[in-house]
Tab-separated table of N, CA and C in Angstrom:
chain	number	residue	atom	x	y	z
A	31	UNK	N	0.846	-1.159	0.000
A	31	UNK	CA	0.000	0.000	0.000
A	31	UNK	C	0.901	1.234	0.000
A	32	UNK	N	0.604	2.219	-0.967
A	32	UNK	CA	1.576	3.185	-0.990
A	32	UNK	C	1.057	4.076	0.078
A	33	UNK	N	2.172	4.559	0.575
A	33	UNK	CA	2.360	5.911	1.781
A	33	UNK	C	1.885	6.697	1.812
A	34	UNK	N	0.699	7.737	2.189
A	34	UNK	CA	-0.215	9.133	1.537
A	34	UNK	C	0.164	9.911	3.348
A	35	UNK	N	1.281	10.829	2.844
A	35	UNK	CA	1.745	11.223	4.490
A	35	UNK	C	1.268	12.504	4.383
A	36	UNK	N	0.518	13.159	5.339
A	36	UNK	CA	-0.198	14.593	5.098
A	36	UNK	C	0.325	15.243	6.473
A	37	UNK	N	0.116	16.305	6.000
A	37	UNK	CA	0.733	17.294	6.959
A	37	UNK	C	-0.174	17.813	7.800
A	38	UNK	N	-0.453	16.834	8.834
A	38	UNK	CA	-1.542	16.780	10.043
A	38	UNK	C	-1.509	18.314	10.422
A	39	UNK	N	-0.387	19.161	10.818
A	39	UNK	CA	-0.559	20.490	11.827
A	39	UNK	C	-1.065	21.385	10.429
A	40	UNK	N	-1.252	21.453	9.321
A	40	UNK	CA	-1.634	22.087	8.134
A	40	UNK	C	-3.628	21.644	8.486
A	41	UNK	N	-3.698	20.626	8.193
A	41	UNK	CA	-5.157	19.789	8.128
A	41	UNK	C	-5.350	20.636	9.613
A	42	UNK	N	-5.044	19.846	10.573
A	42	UNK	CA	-5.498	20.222	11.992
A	42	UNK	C	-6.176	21.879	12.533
A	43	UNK	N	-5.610	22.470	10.890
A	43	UNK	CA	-5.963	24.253	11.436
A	43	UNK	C	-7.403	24.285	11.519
A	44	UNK	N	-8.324	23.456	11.135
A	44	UNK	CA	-9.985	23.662	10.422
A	44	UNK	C	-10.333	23.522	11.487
A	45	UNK	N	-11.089	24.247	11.702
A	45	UNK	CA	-11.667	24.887	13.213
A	45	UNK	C	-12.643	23.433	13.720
A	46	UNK	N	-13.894	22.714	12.527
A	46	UNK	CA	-14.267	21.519	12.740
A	46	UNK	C	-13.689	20.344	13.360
A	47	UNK	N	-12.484	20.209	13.266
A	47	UNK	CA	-11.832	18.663	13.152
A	47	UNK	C	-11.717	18.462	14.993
A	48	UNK	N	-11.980	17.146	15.233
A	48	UNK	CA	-11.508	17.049	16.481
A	48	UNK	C	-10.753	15.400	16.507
A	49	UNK	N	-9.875	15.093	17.746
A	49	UNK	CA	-9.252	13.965	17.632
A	49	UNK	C	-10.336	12.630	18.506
A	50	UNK	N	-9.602	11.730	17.551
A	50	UNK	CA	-10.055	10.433	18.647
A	50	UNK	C	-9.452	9.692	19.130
A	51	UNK	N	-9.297	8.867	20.225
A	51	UNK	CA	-8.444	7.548	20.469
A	51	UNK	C	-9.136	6.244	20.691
A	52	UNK	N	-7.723	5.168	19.415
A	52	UNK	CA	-8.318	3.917	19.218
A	52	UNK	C	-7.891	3.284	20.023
A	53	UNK	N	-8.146	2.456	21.794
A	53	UNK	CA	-7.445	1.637	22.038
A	53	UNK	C	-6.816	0.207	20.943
A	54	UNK	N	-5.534	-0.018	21.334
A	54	UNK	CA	-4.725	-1.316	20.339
A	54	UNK	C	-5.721	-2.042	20.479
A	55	UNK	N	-6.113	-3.222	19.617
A	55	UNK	CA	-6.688	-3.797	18.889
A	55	UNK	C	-8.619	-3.167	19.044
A	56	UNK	N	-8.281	-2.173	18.672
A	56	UNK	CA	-9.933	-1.948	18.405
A	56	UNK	C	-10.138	-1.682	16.787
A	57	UNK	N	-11.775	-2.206	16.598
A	57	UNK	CA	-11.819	-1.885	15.450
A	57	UNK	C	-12.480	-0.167	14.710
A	58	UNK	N	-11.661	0.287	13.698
A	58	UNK	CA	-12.176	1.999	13.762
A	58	UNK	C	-12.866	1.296	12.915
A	59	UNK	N	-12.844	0.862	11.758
A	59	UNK	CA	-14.348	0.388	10.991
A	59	UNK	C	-14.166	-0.666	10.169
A	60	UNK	N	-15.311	-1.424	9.409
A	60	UNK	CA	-15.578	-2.414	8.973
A	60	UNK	C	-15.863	-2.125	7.510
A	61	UNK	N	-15.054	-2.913	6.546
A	61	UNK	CA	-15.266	-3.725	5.517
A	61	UNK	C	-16.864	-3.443	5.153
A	62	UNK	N	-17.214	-2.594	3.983
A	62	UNK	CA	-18.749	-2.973	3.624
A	62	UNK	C	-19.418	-1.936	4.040
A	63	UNK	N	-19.084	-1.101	5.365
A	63	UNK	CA	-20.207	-0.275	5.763
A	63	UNK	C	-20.011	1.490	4.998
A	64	UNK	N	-20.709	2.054	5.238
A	64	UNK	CA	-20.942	3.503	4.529
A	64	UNK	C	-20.060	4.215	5.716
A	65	UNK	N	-18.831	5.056	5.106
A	65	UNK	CA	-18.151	5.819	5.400
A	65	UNK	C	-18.450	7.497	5.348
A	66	UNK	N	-18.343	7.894	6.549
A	66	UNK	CA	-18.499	9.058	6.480
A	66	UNK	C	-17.429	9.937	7.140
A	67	UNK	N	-16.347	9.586	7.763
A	67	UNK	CA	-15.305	10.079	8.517
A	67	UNK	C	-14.263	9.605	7.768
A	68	UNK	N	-12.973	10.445	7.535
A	68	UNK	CA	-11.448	10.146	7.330
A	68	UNK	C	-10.815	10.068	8.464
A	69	UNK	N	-9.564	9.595	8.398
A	69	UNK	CA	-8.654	9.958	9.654
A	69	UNK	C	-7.230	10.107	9.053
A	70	UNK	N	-6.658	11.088	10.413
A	70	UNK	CA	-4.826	11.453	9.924
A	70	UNK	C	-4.500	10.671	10.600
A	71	UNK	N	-3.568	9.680	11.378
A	71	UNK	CA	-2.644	9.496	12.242
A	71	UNK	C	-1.871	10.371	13.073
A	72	UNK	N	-2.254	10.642	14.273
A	72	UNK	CA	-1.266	11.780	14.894
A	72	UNK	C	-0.431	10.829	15.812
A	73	UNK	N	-0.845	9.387	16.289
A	73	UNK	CA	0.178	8.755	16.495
A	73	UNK	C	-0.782	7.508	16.787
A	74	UNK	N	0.153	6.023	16.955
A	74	UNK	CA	0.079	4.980	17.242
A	74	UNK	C	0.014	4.063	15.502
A	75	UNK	N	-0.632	3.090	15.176
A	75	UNK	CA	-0.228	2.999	14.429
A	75	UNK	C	-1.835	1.586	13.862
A	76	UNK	N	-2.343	1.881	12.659
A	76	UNK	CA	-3.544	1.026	12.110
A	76	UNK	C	-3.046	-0.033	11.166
A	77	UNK	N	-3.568	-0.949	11.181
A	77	UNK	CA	-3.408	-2.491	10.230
A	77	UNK	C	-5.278	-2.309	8.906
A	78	UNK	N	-4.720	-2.347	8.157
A	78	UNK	CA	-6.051	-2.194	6.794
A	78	UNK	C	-6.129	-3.765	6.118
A	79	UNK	N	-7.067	-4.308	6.497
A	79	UNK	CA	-7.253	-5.552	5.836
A	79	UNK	C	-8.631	-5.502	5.107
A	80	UNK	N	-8.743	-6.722	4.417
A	80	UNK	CA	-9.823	-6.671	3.353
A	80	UNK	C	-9.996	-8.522	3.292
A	81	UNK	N	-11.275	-8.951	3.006
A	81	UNK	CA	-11.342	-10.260	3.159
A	81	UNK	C	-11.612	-10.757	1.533
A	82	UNK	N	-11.048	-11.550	1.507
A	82	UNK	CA	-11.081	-12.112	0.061
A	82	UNK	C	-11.385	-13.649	0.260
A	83	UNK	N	-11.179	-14.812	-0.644
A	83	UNK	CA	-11.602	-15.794	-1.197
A	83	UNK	C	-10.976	-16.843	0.236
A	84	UNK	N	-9.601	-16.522	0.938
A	84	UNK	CA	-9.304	-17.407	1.650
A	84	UNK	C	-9.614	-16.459	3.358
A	85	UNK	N	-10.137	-16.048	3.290
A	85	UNK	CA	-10.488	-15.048	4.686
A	85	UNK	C	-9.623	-13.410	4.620
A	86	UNK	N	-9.489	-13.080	5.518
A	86	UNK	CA	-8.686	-11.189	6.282
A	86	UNK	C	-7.602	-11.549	5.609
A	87	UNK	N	-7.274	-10.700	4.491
A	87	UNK	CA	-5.601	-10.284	4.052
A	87	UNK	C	-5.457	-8.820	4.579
A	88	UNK	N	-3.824	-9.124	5.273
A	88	UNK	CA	-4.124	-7.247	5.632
A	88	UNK	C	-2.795	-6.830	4.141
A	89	UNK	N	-3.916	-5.491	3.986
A	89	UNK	CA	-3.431	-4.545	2.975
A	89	UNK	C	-2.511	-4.038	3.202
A	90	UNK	N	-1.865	-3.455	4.382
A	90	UNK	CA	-0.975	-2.986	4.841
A	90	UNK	C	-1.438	-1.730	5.946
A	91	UNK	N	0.016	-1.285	6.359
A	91	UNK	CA	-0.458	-0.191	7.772
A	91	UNK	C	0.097	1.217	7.320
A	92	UNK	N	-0.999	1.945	8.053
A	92	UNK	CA	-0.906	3.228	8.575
A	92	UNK	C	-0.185	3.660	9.699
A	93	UNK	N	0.946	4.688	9.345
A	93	UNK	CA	1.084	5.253	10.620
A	93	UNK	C	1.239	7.006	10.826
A	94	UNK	N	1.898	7.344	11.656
A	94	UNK	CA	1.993	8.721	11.875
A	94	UNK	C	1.862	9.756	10.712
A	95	UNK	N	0.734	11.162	10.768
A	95	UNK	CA	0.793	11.621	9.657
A	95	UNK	C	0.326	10.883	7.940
A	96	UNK	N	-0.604	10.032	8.377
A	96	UNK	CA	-0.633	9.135	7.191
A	96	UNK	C	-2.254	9.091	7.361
A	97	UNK	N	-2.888	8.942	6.301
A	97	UNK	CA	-4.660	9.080	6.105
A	97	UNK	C	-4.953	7.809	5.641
A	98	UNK	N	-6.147	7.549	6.006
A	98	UNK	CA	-6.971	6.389	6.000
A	98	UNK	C	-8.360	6.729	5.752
A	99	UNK	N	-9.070	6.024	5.329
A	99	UNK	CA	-10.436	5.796	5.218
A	99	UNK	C	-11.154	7.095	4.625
A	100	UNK	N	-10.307	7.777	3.381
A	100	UNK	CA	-10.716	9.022	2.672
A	100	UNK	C	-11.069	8.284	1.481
A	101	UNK	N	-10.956	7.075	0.715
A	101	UNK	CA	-11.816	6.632	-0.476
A	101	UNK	C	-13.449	6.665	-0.492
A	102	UNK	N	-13.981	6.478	0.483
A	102	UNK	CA	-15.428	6.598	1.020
A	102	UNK	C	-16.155	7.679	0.703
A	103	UNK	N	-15.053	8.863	0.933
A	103	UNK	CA	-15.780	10.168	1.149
A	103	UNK	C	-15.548	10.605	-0.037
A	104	UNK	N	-14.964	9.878	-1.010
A	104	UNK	CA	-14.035	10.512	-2.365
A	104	UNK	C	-15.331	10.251	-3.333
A	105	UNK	N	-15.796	9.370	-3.250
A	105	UNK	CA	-16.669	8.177	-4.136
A	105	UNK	C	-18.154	7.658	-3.156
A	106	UNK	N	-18.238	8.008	-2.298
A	106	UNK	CA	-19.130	7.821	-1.764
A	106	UNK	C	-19.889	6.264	-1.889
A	107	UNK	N	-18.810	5.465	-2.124
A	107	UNK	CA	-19.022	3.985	-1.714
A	107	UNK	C	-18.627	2.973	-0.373
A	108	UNK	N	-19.192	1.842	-0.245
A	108	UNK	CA	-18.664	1.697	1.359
A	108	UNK	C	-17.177	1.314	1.463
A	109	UNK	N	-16.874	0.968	2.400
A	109	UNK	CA	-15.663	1.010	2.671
A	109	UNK	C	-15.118	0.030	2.200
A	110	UNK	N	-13.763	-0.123	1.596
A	110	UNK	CA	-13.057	-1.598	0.596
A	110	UNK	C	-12.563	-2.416	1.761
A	111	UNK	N	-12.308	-1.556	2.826
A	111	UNK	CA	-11.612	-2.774	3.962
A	111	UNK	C	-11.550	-2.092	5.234
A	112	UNK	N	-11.127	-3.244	6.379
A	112	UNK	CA	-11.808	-3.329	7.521
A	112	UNK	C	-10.080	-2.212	8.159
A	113	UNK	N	-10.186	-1.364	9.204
A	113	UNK	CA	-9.249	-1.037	9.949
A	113	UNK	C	-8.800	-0.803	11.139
A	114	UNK	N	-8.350	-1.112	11.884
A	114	UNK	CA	-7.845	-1.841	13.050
A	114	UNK	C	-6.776	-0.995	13.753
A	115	UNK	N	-6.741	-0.735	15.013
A	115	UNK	CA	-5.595	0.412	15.559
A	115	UNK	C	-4.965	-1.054	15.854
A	116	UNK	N	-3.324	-1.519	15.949
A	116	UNK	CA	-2.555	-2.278	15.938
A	116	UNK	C	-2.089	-1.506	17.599
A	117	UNK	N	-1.520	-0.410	17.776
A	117	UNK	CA	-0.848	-0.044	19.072
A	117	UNK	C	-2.121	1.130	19.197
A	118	UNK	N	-1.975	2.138	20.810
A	118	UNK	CA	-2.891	2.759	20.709
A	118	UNK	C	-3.031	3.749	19.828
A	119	UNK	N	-3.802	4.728	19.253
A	119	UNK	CA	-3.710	5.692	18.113
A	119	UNK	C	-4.623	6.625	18.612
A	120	UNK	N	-4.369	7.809	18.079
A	120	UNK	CA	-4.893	9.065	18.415
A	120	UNK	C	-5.153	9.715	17.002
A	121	UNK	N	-6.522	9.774	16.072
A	121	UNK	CA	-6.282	10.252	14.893
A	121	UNK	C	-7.207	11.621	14.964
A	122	UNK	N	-6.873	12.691	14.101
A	122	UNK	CA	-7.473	13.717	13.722
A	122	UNK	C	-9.087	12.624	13.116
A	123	UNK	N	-9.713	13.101	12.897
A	123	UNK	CA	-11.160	12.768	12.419
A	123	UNK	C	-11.619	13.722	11.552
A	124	UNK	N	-11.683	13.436	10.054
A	124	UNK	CA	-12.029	14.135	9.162
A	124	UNK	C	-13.374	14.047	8.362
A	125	UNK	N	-14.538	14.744	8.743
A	125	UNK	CA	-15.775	14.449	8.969
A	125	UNK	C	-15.925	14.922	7.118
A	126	UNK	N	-16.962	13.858	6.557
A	126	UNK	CA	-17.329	14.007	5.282
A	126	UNK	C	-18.004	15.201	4.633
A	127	UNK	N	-18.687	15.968	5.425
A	127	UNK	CA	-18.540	17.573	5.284
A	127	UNK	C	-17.277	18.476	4.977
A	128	UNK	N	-16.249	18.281	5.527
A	128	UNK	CA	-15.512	19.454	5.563
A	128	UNK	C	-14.496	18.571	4.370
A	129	UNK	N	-14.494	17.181	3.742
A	129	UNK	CA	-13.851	17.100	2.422
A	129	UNK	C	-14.759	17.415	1.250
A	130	UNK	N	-16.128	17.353	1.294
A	130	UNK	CA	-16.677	17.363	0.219
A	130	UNK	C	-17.035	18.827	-0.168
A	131	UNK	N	-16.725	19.813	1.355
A	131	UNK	CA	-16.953	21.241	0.807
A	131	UNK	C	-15.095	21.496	0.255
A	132	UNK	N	-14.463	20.966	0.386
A	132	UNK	CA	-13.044	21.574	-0.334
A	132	UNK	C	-13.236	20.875	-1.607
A	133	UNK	N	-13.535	19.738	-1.982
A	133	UNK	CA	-13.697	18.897	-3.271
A	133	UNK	C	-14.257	19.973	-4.383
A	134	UNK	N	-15.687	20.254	-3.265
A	134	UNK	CA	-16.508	21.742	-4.119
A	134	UNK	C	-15.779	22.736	-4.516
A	135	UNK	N	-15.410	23.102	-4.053
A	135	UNK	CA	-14.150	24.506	-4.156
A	135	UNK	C	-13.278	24.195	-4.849
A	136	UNK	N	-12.562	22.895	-5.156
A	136	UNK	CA	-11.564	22.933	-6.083
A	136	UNK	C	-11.796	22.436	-7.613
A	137	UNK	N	-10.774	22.468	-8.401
A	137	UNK	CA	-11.051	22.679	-9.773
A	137	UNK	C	-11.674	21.017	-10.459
A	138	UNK	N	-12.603	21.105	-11.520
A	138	UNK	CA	-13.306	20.364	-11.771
A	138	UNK	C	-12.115	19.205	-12.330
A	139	UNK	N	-11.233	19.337	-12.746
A	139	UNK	CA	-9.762	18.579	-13.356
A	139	UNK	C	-9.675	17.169	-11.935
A	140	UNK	N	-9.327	18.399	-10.944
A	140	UNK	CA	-8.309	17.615	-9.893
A	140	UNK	C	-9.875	16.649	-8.974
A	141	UNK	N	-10.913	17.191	-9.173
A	141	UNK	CA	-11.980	16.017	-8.713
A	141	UNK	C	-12.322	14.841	-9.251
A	142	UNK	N	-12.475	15.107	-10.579
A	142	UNK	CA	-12.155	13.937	-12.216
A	142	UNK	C	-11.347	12.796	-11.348
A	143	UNK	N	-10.135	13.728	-11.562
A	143	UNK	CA	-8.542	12.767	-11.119
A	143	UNK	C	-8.955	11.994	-10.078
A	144	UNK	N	-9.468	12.699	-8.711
A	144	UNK	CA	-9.658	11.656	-7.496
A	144	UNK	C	-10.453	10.895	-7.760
A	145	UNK	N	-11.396	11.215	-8.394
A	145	UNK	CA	-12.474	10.055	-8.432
A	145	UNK	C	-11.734	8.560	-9.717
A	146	UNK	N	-10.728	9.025	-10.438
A	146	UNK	CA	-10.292	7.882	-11.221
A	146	UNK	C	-9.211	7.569	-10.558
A	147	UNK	N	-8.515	7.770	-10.420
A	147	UNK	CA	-7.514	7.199	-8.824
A	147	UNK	C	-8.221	6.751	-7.849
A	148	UNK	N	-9.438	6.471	-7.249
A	148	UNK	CA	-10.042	5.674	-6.376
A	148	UNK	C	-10.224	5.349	-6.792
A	149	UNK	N	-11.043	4.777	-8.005
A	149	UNK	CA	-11.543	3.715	-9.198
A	149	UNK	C	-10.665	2.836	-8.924
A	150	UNK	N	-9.229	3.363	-9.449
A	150	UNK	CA	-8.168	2.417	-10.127
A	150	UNK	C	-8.148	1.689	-8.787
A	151	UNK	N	-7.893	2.233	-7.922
A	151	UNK	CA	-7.214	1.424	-6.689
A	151	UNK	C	-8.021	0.394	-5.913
A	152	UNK	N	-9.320	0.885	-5.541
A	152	UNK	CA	-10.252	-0.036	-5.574
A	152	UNK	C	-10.786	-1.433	-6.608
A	153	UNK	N	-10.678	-0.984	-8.012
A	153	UNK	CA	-10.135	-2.067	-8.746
A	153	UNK	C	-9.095	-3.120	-8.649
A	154	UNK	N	-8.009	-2.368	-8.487
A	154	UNK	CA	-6.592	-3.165	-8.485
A	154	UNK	C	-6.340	-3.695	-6.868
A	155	UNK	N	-6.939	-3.390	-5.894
A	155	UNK	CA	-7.519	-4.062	-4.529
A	155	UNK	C	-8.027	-5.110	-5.235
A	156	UNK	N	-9.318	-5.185	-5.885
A	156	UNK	CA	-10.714	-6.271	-5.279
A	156	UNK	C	-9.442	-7.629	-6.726
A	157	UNK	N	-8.784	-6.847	-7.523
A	157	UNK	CA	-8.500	-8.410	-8.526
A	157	UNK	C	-7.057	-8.816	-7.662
A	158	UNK	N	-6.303	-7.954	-7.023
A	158	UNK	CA	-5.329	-9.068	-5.913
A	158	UNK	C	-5.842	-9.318	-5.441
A	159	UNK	N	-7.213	-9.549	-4.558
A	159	UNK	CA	-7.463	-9.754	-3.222
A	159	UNK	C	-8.134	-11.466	-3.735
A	160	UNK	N	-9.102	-11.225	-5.302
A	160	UNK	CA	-9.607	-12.593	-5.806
A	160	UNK	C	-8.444	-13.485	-6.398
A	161	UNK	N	-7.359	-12.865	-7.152
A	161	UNK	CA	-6.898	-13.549	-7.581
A	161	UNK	C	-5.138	-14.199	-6.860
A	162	UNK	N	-5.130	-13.628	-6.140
A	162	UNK	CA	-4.274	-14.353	-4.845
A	162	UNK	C	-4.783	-15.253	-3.657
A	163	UNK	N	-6.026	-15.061	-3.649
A	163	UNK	CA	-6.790	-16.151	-2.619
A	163	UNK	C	-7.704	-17.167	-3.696
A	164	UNK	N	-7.917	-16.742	-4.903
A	164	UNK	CA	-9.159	-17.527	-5.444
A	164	UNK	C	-8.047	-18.986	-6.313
A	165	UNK	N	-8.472	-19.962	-5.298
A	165	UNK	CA	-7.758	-21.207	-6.120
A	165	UNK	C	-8.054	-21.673	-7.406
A	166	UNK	N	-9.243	-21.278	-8.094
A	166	UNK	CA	-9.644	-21.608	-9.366
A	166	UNK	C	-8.802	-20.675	-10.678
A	167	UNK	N	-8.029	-19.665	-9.710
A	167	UNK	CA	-6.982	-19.016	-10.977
A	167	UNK	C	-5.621	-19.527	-10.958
């Protein structure tokens, strides 16, 4: 999973945002359900798995300064996979209001783009996830 490291004290200025904490092994959300929150990492550290043909593959982890669970709010589909605080974590909480009013505001080009860059990736998720667990390939 590639690295998306954001500059939490930049994000953190929006008067909305407030933090949360995940005790280690809790789950922040599930595989399937309707997303309406992002998160930054301001510390501890999340495991992203997704269940495919042989059960939970984890996708890989999140940590400090690093965003999660913003495809949801991009595309407004449910979530591709399940995520998990691994140690304890403390994340900014980025409520689906305050991305979809900057989405609004910015140029019709760079919204295009996000929405086909979540495509792709969500694509190229769901055919590793079948075709590394699915024994009939």
């Amino acid at each position: 999973m590639a690295k998306r490291i954001i500059h939490s004290r930049r994000v953190g200025q929006h008067q909305s945002l407030n933090t949360r904490s995940f005790p280690a092994g809790s789950l922040i959300f599930e595989e399937g359900t309707e997303g309406h929150t992002a998160y930054i990492i301001l510390s501890g550290l999340v495991e992203i798995t997704k269940t495919g043909w042989a059960g939970e593959e984890v996708l890989g982890y999140t940590g400090q300064d690093e965003i999660f669970g913003e495809m949801s709010l991009i595309d407004s589909a449910p979530r591709m996979a399940s995520a998990r605080a691994v140690k304890d974590t403390e994340c900014l909480v980025i409520p689906e209001e305050v991305l979809r009013d900057k989405l609004e505001k910015a140029d019709p080009f760079i919204r295009d783009l996000l929405n086909i860059l979540v495509d792709g990736l969500r694509s190229l998720t769901e055919d590793r996830i079948l075709k590394v667990d699915n024994p009939k390939d």
